[in-house]
Short mmCIF file of C-alpha atoms and ligand atoms in Angstrom, two decimals:
data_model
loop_
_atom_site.label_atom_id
_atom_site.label_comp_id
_atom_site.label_asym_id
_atom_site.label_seq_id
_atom_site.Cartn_x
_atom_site.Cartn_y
_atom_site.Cartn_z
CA UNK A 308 7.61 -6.27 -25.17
CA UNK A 309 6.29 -9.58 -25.12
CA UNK A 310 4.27 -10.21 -21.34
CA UNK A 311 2.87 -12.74 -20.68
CA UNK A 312 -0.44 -11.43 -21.17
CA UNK A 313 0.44 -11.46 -24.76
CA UNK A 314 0.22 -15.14 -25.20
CA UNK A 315 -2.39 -17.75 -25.14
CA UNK A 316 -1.46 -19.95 -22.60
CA UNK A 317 -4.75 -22.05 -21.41
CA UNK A 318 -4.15 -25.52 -21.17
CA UNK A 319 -0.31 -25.84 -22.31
CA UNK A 320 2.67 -26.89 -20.95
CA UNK A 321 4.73 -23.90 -19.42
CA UNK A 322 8.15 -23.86 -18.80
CA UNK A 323 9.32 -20.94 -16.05
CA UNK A 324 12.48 -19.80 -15.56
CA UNK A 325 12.11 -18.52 -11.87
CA UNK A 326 15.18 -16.99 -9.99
CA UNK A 327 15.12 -19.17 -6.74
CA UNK A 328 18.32 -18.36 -5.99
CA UNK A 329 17.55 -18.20 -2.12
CA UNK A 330 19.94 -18.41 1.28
CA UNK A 331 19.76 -21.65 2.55
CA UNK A 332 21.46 -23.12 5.51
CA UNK A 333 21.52 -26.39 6.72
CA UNK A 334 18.77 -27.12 4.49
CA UNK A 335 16.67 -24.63 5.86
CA UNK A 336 15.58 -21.81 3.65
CA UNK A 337 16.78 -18.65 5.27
CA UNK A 338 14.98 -15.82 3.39
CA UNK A 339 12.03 -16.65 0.75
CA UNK A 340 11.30 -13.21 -0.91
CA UNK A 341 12.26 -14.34 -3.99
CA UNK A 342 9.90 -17.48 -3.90
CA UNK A 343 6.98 -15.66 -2.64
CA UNK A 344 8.05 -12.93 -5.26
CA UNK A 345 7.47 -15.68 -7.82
CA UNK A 346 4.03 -16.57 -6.85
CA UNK A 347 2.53 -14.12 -9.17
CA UNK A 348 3.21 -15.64 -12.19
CA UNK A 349 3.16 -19.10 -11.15
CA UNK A 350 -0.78 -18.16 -9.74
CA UNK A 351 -1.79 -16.92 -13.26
CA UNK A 352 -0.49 -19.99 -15.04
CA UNK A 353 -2.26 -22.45 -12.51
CA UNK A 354 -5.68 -20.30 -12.78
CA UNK A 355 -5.11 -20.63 -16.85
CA UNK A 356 -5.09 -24.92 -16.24
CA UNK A 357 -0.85 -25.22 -17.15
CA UNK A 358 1.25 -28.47 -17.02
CA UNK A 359 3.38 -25.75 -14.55
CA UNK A 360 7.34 -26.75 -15.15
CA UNK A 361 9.95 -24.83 -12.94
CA UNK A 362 13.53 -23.76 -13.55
CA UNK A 363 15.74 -22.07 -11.41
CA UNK A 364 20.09 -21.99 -10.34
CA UNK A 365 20.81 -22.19 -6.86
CA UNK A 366 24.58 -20.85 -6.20
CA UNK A 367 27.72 -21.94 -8.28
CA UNK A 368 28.19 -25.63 -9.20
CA UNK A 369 32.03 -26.36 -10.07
CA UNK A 370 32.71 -29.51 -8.48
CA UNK A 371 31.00 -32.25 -6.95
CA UNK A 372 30.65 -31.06 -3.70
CA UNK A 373 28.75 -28.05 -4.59
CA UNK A 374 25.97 -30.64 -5.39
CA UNK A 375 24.10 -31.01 -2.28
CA UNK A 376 24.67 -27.68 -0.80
CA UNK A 377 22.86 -26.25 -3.67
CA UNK A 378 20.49 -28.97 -3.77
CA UNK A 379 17.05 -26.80 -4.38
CA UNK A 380 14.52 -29.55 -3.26
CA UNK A 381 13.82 -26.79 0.19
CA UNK A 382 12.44 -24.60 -2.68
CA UNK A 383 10.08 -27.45 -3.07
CA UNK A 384 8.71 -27.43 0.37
CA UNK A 385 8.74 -23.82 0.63
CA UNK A 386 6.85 -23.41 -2.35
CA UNK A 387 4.76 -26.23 -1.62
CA UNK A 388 3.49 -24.10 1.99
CA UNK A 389 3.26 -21.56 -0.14
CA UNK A 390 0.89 -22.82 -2.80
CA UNK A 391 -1.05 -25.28 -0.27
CA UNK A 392 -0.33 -27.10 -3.18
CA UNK A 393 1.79 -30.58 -3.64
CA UNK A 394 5.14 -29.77 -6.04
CA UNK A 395 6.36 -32.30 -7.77
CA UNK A 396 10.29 -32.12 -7.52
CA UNK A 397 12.50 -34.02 -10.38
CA UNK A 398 16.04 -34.81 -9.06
CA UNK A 399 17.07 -35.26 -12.77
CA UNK A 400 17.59 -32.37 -14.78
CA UNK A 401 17.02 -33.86 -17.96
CA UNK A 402 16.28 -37.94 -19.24
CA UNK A 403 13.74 -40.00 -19.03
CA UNK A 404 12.50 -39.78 -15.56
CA UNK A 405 12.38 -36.37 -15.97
CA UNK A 406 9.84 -37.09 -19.18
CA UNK A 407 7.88 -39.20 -17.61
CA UNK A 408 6.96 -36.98 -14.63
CA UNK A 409 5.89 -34.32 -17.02
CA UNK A 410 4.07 -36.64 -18.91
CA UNK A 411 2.27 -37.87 -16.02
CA UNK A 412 1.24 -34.62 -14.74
CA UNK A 413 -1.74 -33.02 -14.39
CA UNK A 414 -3.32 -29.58 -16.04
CA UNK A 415 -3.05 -27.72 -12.78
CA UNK A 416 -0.08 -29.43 -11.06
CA UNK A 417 3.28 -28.00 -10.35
CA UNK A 418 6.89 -29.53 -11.10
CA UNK A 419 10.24 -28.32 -9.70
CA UNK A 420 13.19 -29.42 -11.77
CA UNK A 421 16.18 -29.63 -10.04
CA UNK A 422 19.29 -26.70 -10.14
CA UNK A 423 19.78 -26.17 -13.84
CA UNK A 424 22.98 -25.49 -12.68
CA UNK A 425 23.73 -29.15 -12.22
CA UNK A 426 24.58 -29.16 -15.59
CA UNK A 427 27.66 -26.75 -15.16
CA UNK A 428 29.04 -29.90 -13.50
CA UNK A 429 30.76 -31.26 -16.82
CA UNK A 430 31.39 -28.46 -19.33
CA UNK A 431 29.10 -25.74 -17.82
CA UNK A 432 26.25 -26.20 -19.76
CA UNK A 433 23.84 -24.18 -18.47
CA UNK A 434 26.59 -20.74 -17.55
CA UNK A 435 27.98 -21.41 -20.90
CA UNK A 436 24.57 -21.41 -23.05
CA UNK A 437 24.79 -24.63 -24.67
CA UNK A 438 23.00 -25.09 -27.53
CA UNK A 439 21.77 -28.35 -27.15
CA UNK A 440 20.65 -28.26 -23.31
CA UNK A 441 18.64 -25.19 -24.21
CA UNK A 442 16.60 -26.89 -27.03
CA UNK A 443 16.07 -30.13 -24.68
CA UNK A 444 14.24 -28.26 -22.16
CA UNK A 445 12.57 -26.12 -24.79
CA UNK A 446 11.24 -29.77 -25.46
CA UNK A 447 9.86 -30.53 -22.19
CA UNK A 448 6.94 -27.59 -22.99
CA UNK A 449 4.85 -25.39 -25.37
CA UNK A 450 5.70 -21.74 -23.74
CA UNK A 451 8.60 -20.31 -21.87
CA UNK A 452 8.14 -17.56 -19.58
CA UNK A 453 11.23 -15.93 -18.09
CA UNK A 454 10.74 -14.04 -14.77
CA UNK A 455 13.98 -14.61 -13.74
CA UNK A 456 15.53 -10.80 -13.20
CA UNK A 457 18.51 -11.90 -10.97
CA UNK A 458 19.94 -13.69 -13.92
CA UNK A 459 18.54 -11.65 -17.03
CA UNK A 460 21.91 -10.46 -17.59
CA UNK A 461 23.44 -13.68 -18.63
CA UNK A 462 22.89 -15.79 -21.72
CA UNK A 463 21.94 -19.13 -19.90
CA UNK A 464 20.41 -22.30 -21.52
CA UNK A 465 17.47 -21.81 -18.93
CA UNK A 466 16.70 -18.27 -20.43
CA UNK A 467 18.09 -17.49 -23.49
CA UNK A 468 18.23 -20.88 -24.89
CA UNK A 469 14.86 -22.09 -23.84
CA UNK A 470 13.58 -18.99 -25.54
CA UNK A 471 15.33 -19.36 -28.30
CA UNK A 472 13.41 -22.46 -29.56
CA UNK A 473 9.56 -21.69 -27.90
CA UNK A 474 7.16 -19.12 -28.16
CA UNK A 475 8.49 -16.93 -25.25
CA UNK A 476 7.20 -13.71 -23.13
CA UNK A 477 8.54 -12.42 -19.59
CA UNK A 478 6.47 -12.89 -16.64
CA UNK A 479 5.10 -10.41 -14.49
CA UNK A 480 7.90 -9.80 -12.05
CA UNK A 481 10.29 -8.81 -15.00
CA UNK A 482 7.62 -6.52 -16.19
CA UNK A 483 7.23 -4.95 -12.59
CA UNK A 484 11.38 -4.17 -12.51
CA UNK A 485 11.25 -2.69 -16.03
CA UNK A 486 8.58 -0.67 -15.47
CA UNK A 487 9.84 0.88 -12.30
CA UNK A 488 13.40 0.43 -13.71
CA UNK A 489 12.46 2.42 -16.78
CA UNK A 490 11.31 5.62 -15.09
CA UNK A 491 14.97 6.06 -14.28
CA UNK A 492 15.27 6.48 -18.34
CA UNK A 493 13.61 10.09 -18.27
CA UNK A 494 14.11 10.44 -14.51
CA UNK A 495 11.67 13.59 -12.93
CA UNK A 496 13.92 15.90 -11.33
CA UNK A 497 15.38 16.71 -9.04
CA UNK A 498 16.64 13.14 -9.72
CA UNK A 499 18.91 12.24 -6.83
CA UNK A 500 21.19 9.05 -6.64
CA UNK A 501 22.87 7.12 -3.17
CA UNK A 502 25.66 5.07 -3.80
CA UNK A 503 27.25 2.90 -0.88
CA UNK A 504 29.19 -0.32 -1.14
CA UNK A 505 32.41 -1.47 -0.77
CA UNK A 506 34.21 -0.59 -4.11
CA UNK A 507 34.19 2.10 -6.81
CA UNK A 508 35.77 -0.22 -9.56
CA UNK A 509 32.36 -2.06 -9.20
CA UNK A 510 29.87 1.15 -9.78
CA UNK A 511 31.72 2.94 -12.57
CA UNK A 512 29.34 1.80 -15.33
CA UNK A 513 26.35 3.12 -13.09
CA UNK A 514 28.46 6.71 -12.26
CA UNK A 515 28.94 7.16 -15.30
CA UNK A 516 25.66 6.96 -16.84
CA UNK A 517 23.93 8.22 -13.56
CA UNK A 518 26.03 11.80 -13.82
CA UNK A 519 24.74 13.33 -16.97
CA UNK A 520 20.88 12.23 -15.29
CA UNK A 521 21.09 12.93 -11.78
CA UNK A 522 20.86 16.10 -10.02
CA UNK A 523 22.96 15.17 -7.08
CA UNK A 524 25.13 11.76 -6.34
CA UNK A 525 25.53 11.17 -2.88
CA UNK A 526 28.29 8.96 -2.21
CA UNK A 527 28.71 7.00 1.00
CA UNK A 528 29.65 3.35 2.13
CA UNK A 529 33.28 2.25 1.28
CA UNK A 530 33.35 3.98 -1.91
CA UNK A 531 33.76 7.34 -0.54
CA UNK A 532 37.18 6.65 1.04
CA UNK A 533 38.22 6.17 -2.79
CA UNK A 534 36.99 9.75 -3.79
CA UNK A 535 37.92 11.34 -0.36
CA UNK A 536 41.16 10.29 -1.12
CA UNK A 537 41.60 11.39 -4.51
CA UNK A 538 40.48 14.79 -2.84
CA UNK A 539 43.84 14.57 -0.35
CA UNK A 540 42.32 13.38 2.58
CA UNK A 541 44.14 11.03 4.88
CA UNK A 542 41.35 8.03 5.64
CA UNK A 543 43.51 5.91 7.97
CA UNK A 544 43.06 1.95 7.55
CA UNK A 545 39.57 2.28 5.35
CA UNK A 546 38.43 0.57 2.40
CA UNK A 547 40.82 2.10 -0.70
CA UNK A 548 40.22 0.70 -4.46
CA UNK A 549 43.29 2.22 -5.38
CA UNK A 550 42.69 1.52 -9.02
CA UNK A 551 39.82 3.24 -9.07
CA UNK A 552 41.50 6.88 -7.57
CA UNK A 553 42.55 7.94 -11.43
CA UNK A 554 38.80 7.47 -12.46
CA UNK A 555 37.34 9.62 -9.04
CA UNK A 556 39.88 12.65 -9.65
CA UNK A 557 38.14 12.37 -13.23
CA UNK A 558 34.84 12.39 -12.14
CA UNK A 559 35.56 15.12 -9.44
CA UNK A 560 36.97 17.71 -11.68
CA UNK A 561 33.60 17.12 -14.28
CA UNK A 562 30.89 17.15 -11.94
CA UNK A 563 32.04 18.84 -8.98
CA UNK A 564 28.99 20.29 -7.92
CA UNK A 565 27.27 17.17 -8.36
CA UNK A 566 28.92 14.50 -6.50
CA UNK A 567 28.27 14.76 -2.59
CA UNK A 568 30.86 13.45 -0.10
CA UNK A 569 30.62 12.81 3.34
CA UNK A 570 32.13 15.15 6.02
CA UNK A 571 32.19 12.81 9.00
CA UNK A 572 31.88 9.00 9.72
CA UNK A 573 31.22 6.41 12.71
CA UNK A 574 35.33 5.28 13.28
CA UNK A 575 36.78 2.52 15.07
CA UNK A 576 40.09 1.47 15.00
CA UNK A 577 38.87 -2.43 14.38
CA UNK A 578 36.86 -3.97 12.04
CA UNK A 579 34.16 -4.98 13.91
CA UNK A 580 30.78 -4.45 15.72
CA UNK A 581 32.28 -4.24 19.25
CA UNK A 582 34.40 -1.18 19.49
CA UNK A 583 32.99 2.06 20.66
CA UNK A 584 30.33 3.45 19.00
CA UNK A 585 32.79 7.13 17.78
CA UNK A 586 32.09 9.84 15.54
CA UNK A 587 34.96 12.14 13.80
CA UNK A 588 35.02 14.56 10.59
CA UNK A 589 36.96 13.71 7.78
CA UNK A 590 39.78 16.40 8.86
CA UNK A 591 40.53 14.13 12.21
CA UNK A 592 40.91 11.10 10.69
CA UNK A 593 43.29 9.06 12.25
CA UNK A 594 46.12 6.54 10.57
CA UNK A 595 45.02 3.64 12.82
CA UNK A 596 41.22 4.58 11.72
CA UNK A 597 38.40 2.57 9.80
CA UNK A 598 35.23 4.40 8.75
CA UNK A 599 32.78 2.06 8.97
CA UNK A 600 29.65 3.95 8.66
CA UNK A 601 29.15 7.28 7.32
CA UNK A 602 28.65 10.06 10.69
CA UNK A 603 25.36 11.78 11.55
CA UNK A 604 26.49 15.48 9.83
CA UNK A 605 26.65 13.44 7.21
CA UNK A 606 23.52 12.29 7.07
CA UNK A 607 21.71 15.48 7.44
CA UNK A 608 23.79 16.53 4.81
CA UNK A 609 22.05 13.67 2.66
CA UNK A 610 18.65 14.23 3.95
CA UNK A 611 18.60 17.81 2.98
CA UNK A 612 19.60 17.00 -0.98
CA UNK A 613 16.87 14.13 -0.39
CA UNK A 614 13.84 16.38 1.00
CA UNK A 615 12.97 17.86 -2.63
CA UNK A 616 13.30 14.94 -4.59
CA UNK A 617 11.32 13.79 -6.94
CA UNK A 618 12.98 10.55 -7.25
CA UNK A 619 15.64 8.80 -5.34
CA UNK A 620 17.85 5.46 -7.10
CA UNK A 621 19.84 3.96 -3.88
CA UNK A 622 22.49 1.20 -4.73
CA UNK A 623 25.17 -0.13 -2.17
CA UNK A 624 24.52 0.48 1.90
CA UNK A 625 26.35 3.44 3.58
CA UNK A 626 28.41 1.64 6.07
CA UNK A 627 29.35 -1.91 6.91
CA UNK A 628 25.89 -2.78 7.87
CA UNK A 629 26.88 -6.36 8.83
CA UNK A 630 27.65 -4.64 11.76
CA UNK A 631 24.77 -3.71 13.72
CA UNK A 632 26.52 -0.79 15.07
CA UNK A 633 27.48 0.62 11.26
CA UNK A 634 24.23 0.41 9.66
CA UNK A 635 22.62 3.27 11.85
CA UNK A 636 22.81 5.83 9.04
CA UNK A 637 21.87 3.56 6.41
CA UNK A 638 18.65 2.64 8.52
CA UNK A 639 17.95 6.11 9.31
CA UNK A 640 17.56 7.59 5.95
CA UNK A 641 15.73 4.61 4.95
CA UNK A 642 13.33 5.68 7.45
CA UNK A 643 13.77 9.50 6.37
CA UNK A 644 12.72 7.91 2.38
CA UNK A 645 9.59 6.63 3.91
CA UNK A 646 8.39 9.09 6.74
CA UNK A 647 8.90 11.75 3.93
CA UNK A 648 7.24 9.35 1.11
CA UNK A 649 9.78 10.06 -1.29
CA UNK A 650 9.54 7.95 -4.31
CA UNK A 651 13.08 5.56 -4.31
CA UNK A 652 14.34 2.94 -5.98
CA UNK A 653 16.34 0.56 -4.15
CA UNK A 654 18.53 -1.19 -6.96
CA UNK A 655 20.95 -4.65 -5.66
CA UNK A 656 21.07 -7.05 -2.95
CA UNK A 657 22.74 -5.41 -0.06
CA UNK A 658 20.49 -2.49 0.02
CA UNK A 659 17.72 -4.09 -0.49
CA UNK A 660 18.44 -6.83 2.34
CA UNK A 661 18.95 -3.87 4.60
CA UNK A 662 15.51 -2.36 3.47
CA UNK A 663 14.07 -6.19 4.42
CA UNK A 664 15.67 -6.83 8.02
CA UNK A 665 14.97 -3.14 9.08
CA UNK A 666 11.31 -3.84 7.95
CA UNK A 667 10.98 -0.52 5.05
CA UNK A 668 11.24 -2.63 1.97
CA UNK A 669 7.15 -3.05 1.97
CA UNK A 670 6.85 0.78 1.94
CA UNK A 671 9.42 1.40 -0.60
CA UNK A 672 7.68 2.58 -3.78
CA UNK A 673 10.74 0.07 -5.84
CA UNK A 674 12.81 -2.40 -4.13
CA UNK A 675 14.62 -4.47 -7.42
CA UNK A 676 15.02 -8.09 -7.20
CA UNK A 677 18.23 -8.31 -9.40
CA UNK A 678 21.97 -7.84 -8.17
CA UNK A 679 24.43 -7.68 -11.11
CA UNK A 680 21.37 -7.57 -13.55
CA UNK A 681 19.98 -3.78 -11.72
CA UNK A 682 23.23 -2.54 -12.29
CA UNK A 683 23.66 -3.59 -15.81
CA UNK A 684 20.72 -2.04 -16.29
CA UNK A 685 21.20 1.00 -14.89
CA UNK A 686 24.84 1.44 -16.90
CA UNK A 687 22.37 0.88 -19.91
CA UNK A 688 23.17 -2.63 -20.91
CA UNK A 689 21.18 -4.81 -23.28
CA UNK A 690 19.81 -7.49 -20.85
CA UNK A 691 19.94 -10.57 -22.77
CA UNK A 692 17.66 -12.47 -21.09
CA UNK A 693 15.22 -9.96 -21.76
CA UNK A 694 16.06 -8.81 -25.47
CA UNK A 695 15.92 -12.77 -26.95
CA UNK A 696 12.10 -12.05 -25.86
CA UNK A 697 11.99 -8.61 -26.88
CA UNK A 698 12.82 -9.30 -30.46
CA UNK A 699 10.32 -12.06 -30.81
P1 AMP B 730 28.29 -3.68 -2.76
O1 AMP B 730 28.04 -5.13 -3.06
O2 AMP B 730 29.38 -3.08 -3.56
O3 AMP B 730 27.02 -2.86 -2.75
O4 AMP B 730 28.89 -3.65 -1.31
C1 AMP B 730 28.18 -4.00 -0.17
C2 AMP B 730 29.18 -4.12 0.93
O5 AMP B 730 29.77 -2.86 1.17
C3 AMP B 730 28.57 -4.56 2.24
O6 AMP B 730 28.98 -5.87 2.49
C4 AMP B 730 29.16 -3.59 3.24
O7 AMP B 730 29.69 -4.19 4.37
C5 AMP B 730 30.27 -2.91 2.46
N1 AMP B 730 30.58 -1.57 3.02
C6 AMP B 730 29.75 -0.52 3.19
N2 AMP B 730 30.40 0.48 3.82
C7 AMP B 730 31.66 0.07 4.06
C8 AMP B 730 32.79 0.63 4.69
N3 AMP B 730 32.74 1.88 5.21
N4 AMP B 730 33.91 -0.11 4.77
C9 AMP B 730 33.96 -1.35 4.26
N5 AMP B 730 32.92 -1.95 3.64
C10 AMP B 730 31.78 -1.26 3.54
#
């Protein structure tokens, strides 16, 4: 594996593919982990004298409109605070203005080049991998570094084609997700895995490959209304992925003993955080009924498969936990993780989000930056972000 360790990179022009794909509202940056996760990187290249040149996306560009919205000049500022440290922000993604800033930077300065998804505007450049927009800003430097993990599962201009053309190596927050990501590989046992989330269909890859290596798969959130009823319960108005009830029954008559349902859940009869705060086993499950969090037999249940583990991979939250009501059980064996200091892995956004706001993601031993791109890995999926470096 190329790191960036590997390469020489005093006193040249680095090009970064950072994933700055932050919430911003109004224009105001609404969470900055994944900026201040960046700093790392961006540090070491700034201590080693680099022209510094950043690249990130910032949401979905299809039409005009989506321009300013996912304007990422507040990634400027923020970084700027940051770094106590002027950025230099190009509005242009590519041309001459863009040159000449580059060209009139520093050793030691820091430029910000506008939402390389800009360029999806006409003929998605950038989503689409073109050839030529990858070798232009391959141009603009001597050394790519990607340490973009939220996006290391798509073949973008600003990863794969940029290191198609340069001298290339992945930066040290891809190194820290494969390293912790890897342990999953030969997982220490008992190896226990916590699915939540709204949908089976979207966690089959990861159930399947998780089955033959875990110990135990505790299943909670939305999903478990899909297995519950392929088991013949009635679940009243819950989430069902009905396509997904073949693939369960499958699943349930292999591993029986392995997958873990929940007994009881935190009901309402709305979807929402202001009905009454109700608790009722699967067997009483009304037709007018919504789980929307999984119940607290349930989540001793959980906590007792938990206690011995050696290592715990969590993906998806265990009830709605937009709700403040319905994350309860998802907080509290959170908390259970890191009283007991039980080595986890928290792999995806919403889990991880709910590891931030309920202040445990700090004391988490792995909390992975990457959505879609954690998953992909987990099914066992060839990265390719991170293999067009890998083969170098
Ligand atoms: P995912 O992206 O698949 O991990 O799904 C995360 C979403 O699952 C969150 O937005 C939760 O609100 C949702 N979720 C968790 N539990 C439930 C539930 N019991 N009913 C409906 N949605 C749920």
């Amino acid at each position: 594996m190329n790191t960036i360790n590997d390469l020489n990179i005093e006193n040249k022009k680095v090009i970064i593919r950072c994933d700055f794909n932050v919430p911003i509202k109004d224009g105001k940056i609404v969470d900055d982990t994944r900026i201040k996760e960046s700093l790392e990187t961006i540090k070491y290249c700034l201590k080693k004298n680099c022209k510094v040149i950043l690249l990130s996306h910032l949401g979905r560009i299809k039409e005009e409109k989506d321009l300013e919205k996912n304007n990422l000049s507040p990634v400027a500022k923020d970084l700027s605070k940051l770094l106590n440290k002027k950025i230099i922000f190009s509005e242009k993604t590519k041309g001459k203005e863009l040159e000449e800033k580059i060209e009139n930077m520093n050793y030691g300065d820091v430029l910000l080049i506008q939402n390389t998804r800009y360029e999806d505007l006409e003929g998605q450049k950038e989503s689409k991998n073109n050839s030529e927009l990858g070798k232009y800003w391959a141009s603009l430097g001597d050394i790519f570094i990607n340490d973009a993990f939220g996006t290391a599962h798509r073949a973008h201009a600003s990863n794969v084609g940029i290191a198609s053309h340069l001298p290339s190596a992945l930066g040290f927050l891809i190194e820290k997700e494969l390293k912790a990501l890897s342990t999953l590989e030969k997982p220490a046992h008992p190896f226990i895995v916590i699915l939540g989330g709204a949908k089976v269909v979207d966690k089959i890859g990861v159930i399947k490959r998780l089955v033959t290596k875990a110990d135990k798969i505790l299943i909670g959130g939305g999903m478990a209304f899909t297995f519950l009823k392929a088991k013949g319960y009635e679940i009243g108005k819950s989430i069902l992925d009905e396509g997904s009830i073949a693939f369960c029954k499958e699943v349930l008559k292999d591993y029986s003993e392995k997958i873990i349902l929940p007994v009881d859940f935190a009901i309402s009869t709305e979807y929402s955080n202001s009905g009454i705060y109700q608790e009722k086993d699967i067997e009483n499950f009304a037709k007018n009924e919504i789980g929307l969090d999984i119940g607290s037999k349930t989540r001793k249940l959980f906590e007792k498969h938990i206690e011995k583990a050696a290592i715990v991979m969590w993906n998806g939250p265990l009830g709605v936990y937009e709700f403040d009501k319905y994350r309860k059980n998802t907080d509290e064996i959170l908390k259970y993780l890191v009283k007991n200091k039980i080595k986890t892995i928290l792999g995806g956004g919403d889990i991880v989000a709910a590891a931030t706001t309920a202040g445990y993601k700090e004391k988490i031993y792995h909390a992975s930056t990457g959505g879609g791109a954690t998953l992909e890995y987990l099914e066992g999926k060839k990265l390719p972000g991170i293999e067009v470096i890998r083969r170098k």
